[in-house]
């Protein structure tokens, strides 16, 4: 083959239609890529780069993967942001006359995948479009074609981009389309993606009238008016641009039932959790692992269906702000918590329910096979039993779910009557339908079976007639039916046998009678396979008429699964039901951090949370590692869990309904944007001060530590004063600036708390208990000792600390150090250093094991005596 061969001309003609995509071209049992596509594929998939016409002067670069194992390679390419065109042989190569006919069967992009094997079942796979009109007006559309979820929103005015950025963090799009170069750059910075990643610029953005036509064409004439999209032109534009893109990729489903409705949403209709807060609280992804493991979502996910897991994630990311709806969810969780046997039955039934949402997507795209329908039949049987079991419950939400599950008896009966119990994977080889479903299929099937009997009779007759005992009848796809005779028996072959194929040890023949039988058998089988394929398409089309009911069932099963999963978590970890008050009080008894209590290496110590009108700004001091950050995060996580409809870790919880939760914790920088730790800290603080309301909860951890002591404390105090006087939001403020504790009594709402510690000599024991009052030390050097800082460094640090604080005291200034004030210089550790020197002098190669043990015992005894003396005790 060369560059001008018919096959290469066919390849090049298809490649010209899709120059921006990798073309995977079926050649026999392989997908092959040529030219630059081959080089890219070899590099990204870590496969060999070979060539066509290797002996020629200008060979064609070639890379290929077997079709049966292509899925893993496709996933790798899609994960790296590539678009792929699958061009497959659409006729049998053995029957083709000349060049095999090939057609584009799939166009895959990261945001348009529907195959469940390529998707993470517990999260949505979003294609997101962002269009803009200036720097303060944006429209966003998010579509998951694997589930049919299609939603649009727009943001306008100050903070518009920040709100869009928060949505991008929440949605985590697999593919992102941008309306302008400026927006593309903003999106790349937000998602930290390099050039050419999963982001590209739109080639077409519909005008208002074109957008209206596209949206009405996909749904109905009422959608535009019902959603009042004239008032939200950029939301409509983003949605229409997404539809146009899917149309270009041939990814719009057949009919209009898959995207069951267009959802116009606004973020302020739920509790707002910005991307900084979500990241700092590790709601869906842990900071250490970067994935779900170690996050709050990982802890509370006890769902057993894929639909339930996806819904749970959305509920965690978008907690409710309507008390009535929250209580409705909590009522359902409480009933299932108190009925463990019924809950276990629900879990067992739900565990056998497959992913109906994504099944409906593939059904809309006509990408399901007979095994998918067999799995659907089993799920429908489970749904019927689930509906029956749910009748036992009294909670309004559970009754609502029960009443919303459609009756699928007719559909179950249809599939059960039609398909065999274990249908083959291929749709084109027959064997799909049960006997009695179609008379013509039965006739052709019987004819094929009778033909097999005829072949056996023919083989027996020919053996007897020719007296060749080893004669046998065989078949292969290239030569059809044949009579095989070993070479030792060729002298006995009758003259009417016609030679068909020569092998090393045998010859193959045919006869006119065998040819007639072959035509009869092959014709019957081909007709049967073709008829069954047609019947399956009809069956698939009939099942497609149930799409709306199946999606409704999917939604309600997801709600049921979420509810039982949260009840399971509540029972397993001993959570309590939160009570929502009409007032502003937040009172939690024995509150615990849900993740830390399960993953910590020591017994978790619970603490109370108490905030009301008189104390809504808690200033928390105490040493590092004592548990300040864990405590303040607990308050935020409890509020989020409660408003998503979950029980919470505590013995009693009385909470207000919050509109937003802010969490500015830890130190971080953004070197890629040229921003220091302090700049990031100040930007996040500024955002909180602009957006917070009296109904918000603010978590601030050590504000101001990224700059000098004076500057940092000044900023921290000013922030506290602003929250106290202007915002009046419930706030937990942890700090090492002990001077800020003087604000209690001077500023409204400020109350001091500290984490209790116990000193034992130079050791510090963290009691993890929150108590009223303030810390008089930060124990920085003690913590350094625990971390293993060299002894010489600790000695020098204590001397420097003493000198600095003495100088500050002499100058009449206030203590501004982050380190503890000491009344006198500490001992010089000369005794301990003497022990170290003794240890250095030991020659381990010249002493016996017993002598070594004795030496260790002696040195340890000296150190323990010094420790007792420092603790004010006499040695034993």
XYZ file of C-alpha atoms in Angstrom, residues 186-843:
658
model
C -9.676 33.086 32.638
C -10.929 29.500 32.475
C -7.443 28.107 31.958
C -6.232 29.951 35.057
C -9.235 28.829 37.068
C -8.850 25.163 36.166
C -5.042 25.313 36.045
C -4.975 23.807 32.556
C -2.228 24.306 30.023
C -2.694 25.403 26.423
C -4.567 22.851 24.354
C -5.936 20.948 27.351
C -9.657 20.373 27.648
C -10.517 23.968 26.793
C -11.152 25.518 23.395
C -12.870 28.507 21.896
C -16.318 28.254 20.316
C -16.501 28.646 16.555
C -20.192 29.561 16.613
C -22.294 31.484 19.141
C -25.956 31.830 18.116
C -27.637 35.222 18.126
C -30.820 35.646 20.172
C -33.264 34.514 17.454
C -31.102 31.561 16.417
C -30.709 30.590 20.072
C -34.479 30.628 20.459
C -34.932 28.365 17.424
C -32.324 25.883 18.650
C -33.839 25.682 22.134
C -37.413 25.385 20.878
C -36.289 22.773 18.357
C -34.721 20.634 21.072
C -37.546 20.970 23.588
C -40.829 22.705 22.754
C -42.239 26.135 21.990
C -43.165 26.706 25.632
C -39.689 26.217 27.104
C -38.461 29.644 26.034
C -41.475 31.439 27.489
C -41.782 29.319 30.627
C -38.158 29.995 31.570
C -38.426 33.636 30.461
C -35.172 33.292 28.541
C -35.658 36.686 26.912
C -34.584 38.062 30.302
C -31.515 35.802 30.432
C -29.962 36.102 26.961
C -26.497 34.830 27.872
C -27.891 31.742 29.612
C -29.895 31.058 26.437
C -26.871 31.743 24.242
C -24.680 29.324 26.215
C -27.347 26.606 26.009
C -27.888 27.125 22.274
C -24.140 27.142 21.564
C -23.882 23.808 23.366
C -26.694 22.343 21.254
C -25.011 23.594 18.075
C -21.727 22.001 19.147
C -23.403 18.651 19.867
C -25.134 18.855 16.502
C -21.782 19.415 14.807
C -20.372 16.339 16.550
C -23.440 14.265 15.581
C -24.109 13.909 19.307
C -27.694 15.138 19.546
C -29.847 12.138 20.494
C -32.635 10.725 18.379
C -35.902 12.447 19.331
C -36.162 15.021 22.116
C -36.766 12.945 25.235
C -33.196 12.476 26.420
C -32.644 16.073 27.538
C -35.942 15.852 29.338
C -36.000 19.512 30.316
C -33.886 22.629 30.282
C -33.134 23.756 33.824
C -32.500 27.465 34.453
C -30.865 27.761 37.870
C -29.322 30.431 40.084
C -26.713 29.734 42.741
C -28.361 31.954 45.384
C -31.300 29.561 45.615
C -29.089 27.174 47.587
C -26.505 27.629 50.300
C -23.527 29.180 48.514
C -20.211 27.400 48.967
C -17.449 28.987 46.910
C -14.557 26.993 45.484
C -12.122 28.166 48.190
C -14.461 27.002 50.936
C -15.187 23.690 49.225
C -11.481 23.035 48.805
C -10.533 24.086 52.356
C -13.288 22.006 53.924
C -12.452 19.045 51.655
C -16.086 18.493 50.770
C -15.645 16.348 47.674
C -11.873 16.131 47.276
C -9.162 15.819 49.885
C -6.222 18.210 49.869
C -3.748 15.409 50.486
C -4.994 12.814 47.984
C -6.588 15.161 45.465
C -9.466 12.728 44.948
C -12.605 11.601 46.714
C -10.757 9.507 49.310
C -10.412 11.370 52.594
C -13.156 13.882 51.771
C -16.501 14.383 53.503
C -18.219 12.912 50.440
C -16.181 9.750 50.792
C -17.264 9.407 54.423
C -20.998 9.929 53.912
C -21.349 8.030 50.630
C -23.163 4.831 51.566
C -25.282 4.795 48.422
C -25.484 1.544 46.465
C -26.543 2.880 43.051
C -24.648 5.066 40.611
C -27.602 7.479 40.384
C -27.666 7.839 44.170
C -23.945 8.615 44.363
C -24.209 11.343 41.750
C -27.218 12.878 43.495
C -25.462 12.765 46.873
C -22.532 14.734 45.447
C -24.898 17.391 44.061
C -26.714 17.657 47.400
C -23.444 18.119 49.259
C -22.310 20.807 46.828
C -25.688 22.590 46.865
C -27.270 22.410 50.356
C -30.802 23.704 50.774
C -31.914 26.991 52.312
C -35.634 26.190 52.560
C -36.307 24.867 56.038
C -39.438 22.962 54.991
C -37.587 20.977 52.323
C -34.693 20.253 54.688
C -37.085 18.931 57.345
C -38.776 16.756 54.741
C -35.479 15.074 53.944
C -34.601 14.696 57.620
C -37.980 13.079 58.375
C -37.239 10.412 55.766
C -33.709 9.806 57.067
C -35.033 9.516 60.623
C -37.668 6.919 59.706
C -35.145 4.773 57.844
C -32.687 5.149 60.737
C -35.265 3.744 63.151
C -36.226 0.887 60.792
C -32.911 -0.911 60.214
C -34.418 -4.176 58.929
C -36.513 -2.431 56.278
C -33.498 -0.289 55.384
C -31.374 -3.369 54.879
C -34.001 -4.813 52.542
C -34.000 -1.548 50.570
C -30.206 -1.624 50.286
C -30.229 -5.199 49.016
C -32.859 -4.400 46.392
C -31.202 -1.152 45.308
C -27.835 -2.890 44.980
C -29.214 -4.848 42.008
C -30.504 -1.735 40.220
C -28.272 -0.744 37.336
C -27.590 2.809 36.122
C -30.968 3.719 34.627
C -29.955 7.312 33.928
C -27.045 6.367 31.722
C -28.998 3.490 30.196
C -31.592 6.019 28.993
C -28.825 8.088 27.436
C -27.493 5.154 25.442
C -31.067 4.216 24.555
C -31.622 7.699 23.102
C -28.429 7.334 21.082
C -29.427 3.764 20.026
C -26.300 2.338 21.639
C -27.752 -0.485 23.699
C -27.612 -4.195 22.971
C -29.679 -7.204 24.016
C -27.688 -7.675 27.218
C -28.547 -4.117 28.243
C -32.233 -4.934 27.824
C -31.784 -8.130 29.824
C -30.222 -6.040 32.610
C -33.117 -3.592 32.343
C -35.556 -6.462 32.830
C -33.842 -7.448 36.098
C -33.877 -3.820 37.276
C -37.581 -3.494 36.496
C -38.248 -6.530 38.684
C -36.284 -4.862 41.507
C -38.226 -1.621 41.033
C -41.524 -3.435 41.473
C -40.331 -4.943 44.771
C -38.909 -1.587 45.908
C -42.214 0.132 45.231
C -43.973 -2.538 47.299
C -41.491 -2.200 50.203
C -41.755 1.589 50.254
C -45.455 1.346 51.025
C -44.462 0.467 54.609
C -43.072 3.953 55.270
C -44.887 7.014 56.593
C -42.464 9.887 55.954
C -43.922 12.279 53.323
C -40.793 12.135 51.170
C -40.806 8.333 51.100
C -44.516 8.318 50.264
C -43.847 10.842 47.501
C -41.099 8.640 46.070
C -43.341 5.582 46.195
C -46.159 7.374 44.423
C -43.819 8.676 41.724
C -42.390 5.320 40.620
C -44.177 4.270 37.389
C -45.594 0.808 36.752
C -43.326 -1.169 34.415
C -45.185 -4.507 34.314
C -45.945 -4.196 30.589
C -42.346 -3.310 29.721
C -40.993 -6.129 31.880
C -43.377 -8.575 30.229
C -42.411 -7.376 26.752
C -38.680 -7.899 27.305
C -39.232 -11.175 29.135
C -41.390 -12.542 26.285
C -38.965 -11.418 23.598
C -35.369 -12.045 24.669
C -33.568 -15.181 25.766
C -32.272 -15.113 29.338
C -28.621 -14.747 28.358
C -28.522 -13.073 24.930
C -25.282 -12.833 22.931
C -23.275 -9.609 22.866
C -23.483 -9.206 19.091
C -26.763 -8.044 17.579
C -26.016 -9.329 14.079
C -25.439 -13.031 14.614
C -28.932 -14.038 15.746
C -29.845 -16.051 18.829
C -31.529 -13.085 20.554
C -35.174 -14.083 20.701
C -37.105 -16.801 22.480
C -39.091 -19.424 20.605
C -42.647 -18.313 20.047
C -41.882 -14.600 19.809
C -41.842 -14.532 15.987
C -43.060 -17.291 13.656
C -40.598 -16.514 10.866
C -37.626 -16.541 13.249
C -38.798 -19.890 14.588
C -39.144 -21.289 11.038
C -35.661 -20.157 10.028
C -34.219 -21.424 13.298
C -35.826 -24.844 12.773
C -34.551 -24.904 9.226
C -31.027 -24.256 10.461
C -31.321 -26.972 13.101
C -32.724 -29.429 10.529
C -29.862 -28.553 8.218
C -27.409 -29.537 10.922
C -29.091 -32.919 11.102
C -28.902 -33.173 7.306
C -25.169 -32.432 7.446
C -24.594 -35.198 9.967
C -26.590 -37.626 7.804
C -24.646 -36.527 4.723
C -21.320 -37.056 6.511
C -22.391 -40.572 7.581
C -23.574 -41.437 4.050
C -20.320 -40.236 2.440
C -18.180 -42.207 4.872
C -20.068 -45.373 4.041
C -20.071 -44.710 0.282
C -16.386 -43.825 0.027
C -15.218 -46.210 2.789
C -13.125 -43.301 4.185
C -13.652 -43.615 7.958
C -11.785 -40.327 8.736
C -13.890 -38.251 6.328
C -15.484 -35.273 8.001
C -17.653 -32.268 7.122
C -16.257 -28.872 8.205
C -16.839 -25.137 7.773
C -14.904 -21.872 7.753
C -15.884 -18.343 6.780
C -13.597 -18.127 3.768
C -14.331 -21.475 2.085
C -17.759 -22.399 3.471
C -18.662 -26.091 3.958
C -16.200 -28.731 2.783
C -15.390 -32.469 2.888
C -11.962 -33.080 4.393
C -9.961 -36.201 3.489
C -6.482 -37.017 4.776
C -3.802 -37.517 2.145
C -3.434 -41.199 3.021
C -7.020 -41.747 1.807
C -6.934 -39.645 -1.385
C -7.026 -42.775 -3.560
C -10.538 -43.511 -2.240
C -11.978 -40.073 -3.144
C -14.980 -40.464 -5.538
C -14.619 -38.768 -8.957
C -17.555 -36.353 -8.363
C -15.621 -34.649 -5.531
C -14.256 -31.240 -6.584
C -11.019 -30.051 -4.954
C -11.555 -26.867 -2.907
C -8.428 -26.396 -0.731
C -5.100 -28.113 -0.162
C -3.606 -28.482 3.316
C -0.324 -29.995 4.503
C -1.892 -33.325 5.541
C -5.305 -33.215 3.878
C -7.369 -32.081 0.938
C -10.760 -30.405 1.092
C -13.517 -31.064 -1.435
C -17.069 -30.170 -2.246
C -19.940 -31.721 -4.185
C -23.012 -30.342 -5.880
C -25.207 -31.808 -3.127
C -23.083 -30.174 -0.403
C -23.243 -26.835 -2.239
C -27.045 -27.013 -2.340
C -27.149 -27.770 1.374
C -24.729 -24.900 2.079
C -26.932 -22.423 0.241
C -29.939 -23.628 2.217
C -28.166 -23.476 5.596
C -26.333 -20.207 5.009
C -29.410 -18.567 3.581
C -31.517 -19.592 6.567
C -28.950 -18.378 9.096
C -28.379 -15.070 7.327
C -32.097 -14.477 7.014
C -32.605 -15.378 10.667
C -29.801 -13.019 11.828
C -31.067 -10.174 9.624
C -34.657 -10.648 10.791
C -33.635 -10.779 14.454
C -31.642 -7.566 14.061
C -34.694 -5.863 12.564
C -36.886 -7.192 15.359
C -34.388 -5.983 17.951
C -34.424 -2.487 16.481
C -38.220 -2.524 16.753
C -38.001 -3.742 20.357
C -35.413 -1.070 21.188
C -37.658 1.557 19.645
C -40.597 0.353 21.754
C -38.477 0.457 24.907
C -37.499 3.990 23.892
C -41.115 5.110 24.315
C -40.674 4.438 28.059
C -37.685 6.817 28.368
C -39.580 9.474 30.288
C -40.930 6.943 32.805
C -37.505 5.308 33.164
C -35.862 8.672 33.860
C -38.557 9.444 36.444
C -37.889 6.109 38.116
C -34.155 6.804 38.015
C -34.607 10.162 39.760
C -36.793 8.692 42.485
C -34.544 5.695 43.064
C -31.607 8.099 43.429
C -33.560 10.051 46.080
C -34.383 6.811 47.898
C -30.779 5.650 47.729
C -29.470 8.977 49.060
C -31.912 8.832 51.958
C -31.126 5.280 53.000
C -27.387 5.972 52.643
C -27.562 8.950 55.002
C -29.563 6.870 57.478
C -26.868 4.200 57.259
C -24.167 6.791 57.987
C -26.136 8.234 60.906
C -26.491 4.820 62.507
C -22.909 3.756 61.855
C -21.335 6.902 63.348
C -23.898 7.883 65.974
C -25.146 11.128 64.443
C -28.059 13.167 65.773
C -30.901 14.916 63.984
C -30.327 18.669 63.718
C -33.117 21.012 64.787
C -33.541 24.249 62.860
C -34.600 27.271 64.857
C -36.135 30.473 63.597
C -33.563 32.382 65.644
C -29.850 32.867 65.040
C -28.497 30.495 67.663
C -26.016 27.735 66.807
C -25.787 25.329 69.716
C -24.222 21.907 69.275
C -23.437 19.539 72.125
C -20.473 17.209 71.750
C -19.741 18.297 68.182
C -17.217 16.231 66.219
C -15.356 16.614 62.961
C -16.935 13.849 60.836
C -13.794 12.922 58.902
C -11.106 13.453 61.534
C -12.927 11.351 64.114
C -12.850 8.401 61.693
C -9.337 8.814 60.360
C -7.431 10.165 63.384
C -4.858 8.105 65.252
C -6.143 9.015 68.704
C -9.512 9.116 70.435
C -11.474 12.108 69.184
C -12.464 14.622 71.879
C -15.844 16.261 71.117
C -16.534 19.896 71.960
C -19.577 22.104 72.263
C -20.326 24.938 69.851
C -22.274 27.857 71.265
C -23.076 31.019 69.318
C -25.975 33.363 69.904
C -26.746 37.088 69.749
C -24.400 37.874 72.630
C -21.463 35.749 71.405
C -21.335 35.269 67.669
C -17.612 35.952 67.127
C -15.467 33.338 68.844
C -11.748 34.123 69.119
C -9.924 30.834 69.636
C -6.329 30.649 70.815
C -4.084 27.758 71.704
C -0.949 25.992 70.505
C -0.421 24.531 67.075
C -1.581 20.916 66.740
C -4.001 21.377 69.643
C -7.096 21.148 67.434
C -8.182 24.732 66.663
C -8.544 24.165 62.920
C -10.373 20.892 63.444
C -12.837 22.592 65.780
C -13.686 25.522 63.532
C -14.019 23.290 60.470
C -16.432 21.083 62.410
C -18.893 23.942 62.750
C -18.902 24.526 58.985
C -19.211 20.849 58.091
C -22.090 20.307 60.529
C -24.018 23.191 58.991
C -23.480 21.939 55.436
C -24.422 18.374 56.343
C -27.559 19.517 58.139
C -28.780 21.676 55.256
C -28.201 18.922 52.682
C -30.585 16.794 54.777
C -28.146 14.698 56.800
C -27.872 13.934 60.486
C -24.757 15.450 62.088
C -21.915 14.285 64.361
C -22.966 15.453 67.807
C -25.282 14.539 70.649
C -27.597 17.533 70.086
C -27.671 20.230 67.421
C -29.774 23.387 67.222
C -28.863 25.312 64.079
C -29.907 28.345 62.055
C -30.425 28.131 58.288
C -27.324 29.675 56.721
C -27.177 31.401 53.348
C -23.409 30.938 52.899
C -20.438 29.258 54.507
C -16.959 30.738 54.128
C -13.758 28.980 55.128
C -10.387 30.696 54.888
C -7.953 28.226 56.456
C -4.326 27.280 56.067
C -1.643 28.837 53.910
C -1.594 28.631 50.141
C -0.051 30.467 47.251
C -0.607 30.622 43.519
C 2.796 30.953 41.948
C 1.394 30.319 38.459
C -0.491 33.602 38.758
C 2.344 35.402 40.525
C 0.452 35.587 43.808
C 2.078 35.072 47.185
C 0.566 33.308 50.154
C -0.329 36.630 51.726
C -1.910 37.982 48.527
C -4.097 34.880 48.196
C -5.027 35.180 51.877
C -6.033 38.825 51.505
C -8.037 38.160 48.308
C -9.975 35.397 50.014
C -10.555 37.583 53.077
C -11.719 40.466 50.898
C -14.216 38.187 49.153
C -15.619 37.072 52.499
C -16.018 40.625 53.795
C -17.836 41.640 50.593
C -20.197 38.669 50.343
C -20.975 37.642 53.949
C -24.324 38.497 55.549
C -25.693 38.158 59.102
C -26.994 34.727 58.040
C -23.546 33.475 57.004
C -20.981 31.387 58.843
C -17.350 32.503 58.576
C -14.357 30.324 59.390
C -11.065 32.248 59.603
C -7.854 30.476 60.549
C -4.879 32.651 61.501
C -5.564 35.692 59.333
C -2.509 37.929 58.873
C 0.227 35.417 59.553
C 1.581 35.770 55.982
C 3.182 39.180 56.708
C 5.049 40.919 59.536
C 3.740 40.646 63.070
C 2.588 44.269 63.329
C 0.916 44.295 59.915
C -0.647 40.888 60.458
C -2.103 41.731 63.838
C -3.402 45.050 62.593
C -5.213 43.390 59.704
C -6.575 40.628 61.927
C -7.942 43.121 64.444
C -9.477 45.288 61.748
C -11.185 42.259 60.189
C -12.598 41.288 63.574
C -13.910 44.789 64.169
C -15.563 44.903 60.735
C -17.292 41.545 61.225
C -18.421 42.545 64.711
C -19.882 45.912 63.751
C -20.874 45.688 60.082
C -21.557 42.052 59.146
C -22.508 40.407 62.445
C -22.081 36.965 60.907
C -21.404 33.929 63.055
C -17.619 33.647 63.022
C -14.973 31.313 64.365
C -11.607 33.066 64.373
C -8.516 31.109 65.381
C -5.324 33.062 65.979
C -1.880 33.152 67.585
C -2.139 36.901 68.156
C -2.928 36.751 71.874
C -3.442 40.515 71.957
C -6.730 40.006 70.096
C -8.194 38.337 73.154
C -8.312 41.803 74.735
C -11.238 42.587 72.406
C -13.632 40.551 74.539
C -15.844 43.077 76.291
C -14.777 45.878 73.953
C -16.312 44.542 70.735
C -19.923 43.276 70.553
C -20.252 39.517 70.119
C -16.613 38.618 70.850
C -16.000 35.676 73.174
C -12.627 34.088 73.952
C -12.017 30.339 73.906
C -8.843 28.296 74.061
C -7.767 24.701 73.618
C -6.659 23.254 76.949
C -3.145 21.812 77.310
C -1.245 20.149 80.107
C 2.448 20.799 80.676
C 4.723 18.082 81.997
C 8.243 19.392 82.166
C 9.172 20.351 78.656
C 6.454 18.120 77.275
C 3.072 19.426 76.223
C -0.009 17.214 76.274
C -2.869 18.411 74.059
C -6.180 17.798 75.801
C -8.211 18.820 72.673
C -10.829 20.368 74.973
C -12.252 23.813 74.207
C -12.653 25.976 77.314
C -13.577 29.654 77.874
C -10.635 31.972 78.236
C -7.415 32.680 76.405
C -4.042 31.012 75.967
C -1.010 32.625 77.596
C 1.427 30.666 75.450
C 1.644 29.376 71.904
C 4.073 26.569 72.793
C 5.826 27.009 69.462
C 9.151 25.670 70.702
C 7.409 22.742 72.402
C 5.762 21.829 69.115
C 9.109 22.163 67.343
C 10.518 19.678 69.856
C 7.703 17.238 69.065
C 8.482 17.644 65.374
C 12.077 16.541 65.965
C 13.910 19.852 65.474
C 17.575 19.402 66.557
C 18.272 20.139 70.199
C 20.870 22.806 69.431
C 18.282 24.733 67.383
C 15.744 24.563 70.225
C 18.277 25.861 72.744
C 19.197 28.780 70.510
C 15.502 29.530 69.813
C 14.697 29.801 73.511
C 17.581 32.221 74.067
C 16.519 34.399 71.124
C 12.925 34.341 72.322
C 13.922 35.454 75.803
C 16.009 38.332 74.442
C 13.295 39.523 72.026
C 10.552 39.500 74.637
C 12.745 41.155 77.233
C 13.537 43.908 74.760
C 9.851 44.402 73.950
C 9.000 44.504 77.663
C 11.771 47.005 78.441
C 10.629 49.295 75.638
C 7.216 49.398 77.181
C 5.593 47.871 74.160
C 3.045 45.147 74.013
C 3.831 41.498 73.373
C 3.457 40.954 69.638
C 5.435 37.779 69.225
C 3.756 34.612 68.062
C 5.974 32.794 70.583
C 5.263 32.430 74.323
C 6.370 34.973 76.943
C 8.748 33.483 79.506
C 9.531 34.893 82.923
C 13.196 33.843 82.921
C 15.629 32.154 80.587
C 15.352 28.429 80.480
C 18.170 26.123 81.445
C 20.895 25.698 78.848
C 20.371 21.972 78.236
C 24.037 21.362 79.104
C 23.126 18.120 80.857
C 21.239 16.806 77.857
C 24.047 17.786 75.521
C 26.458 15.910 77.795
C 24.338 12.776 77.272
C 24.465 13.343 73.526
C 28.258 13.629 73.652
C 28.487 10.396 75.656
C 26.364 8.676 72.989
C 28.620 9.982 70.212
C 31.701 8.536 71.928
C 30.267 4.996 72.003
C 32.002 2.747 69.431
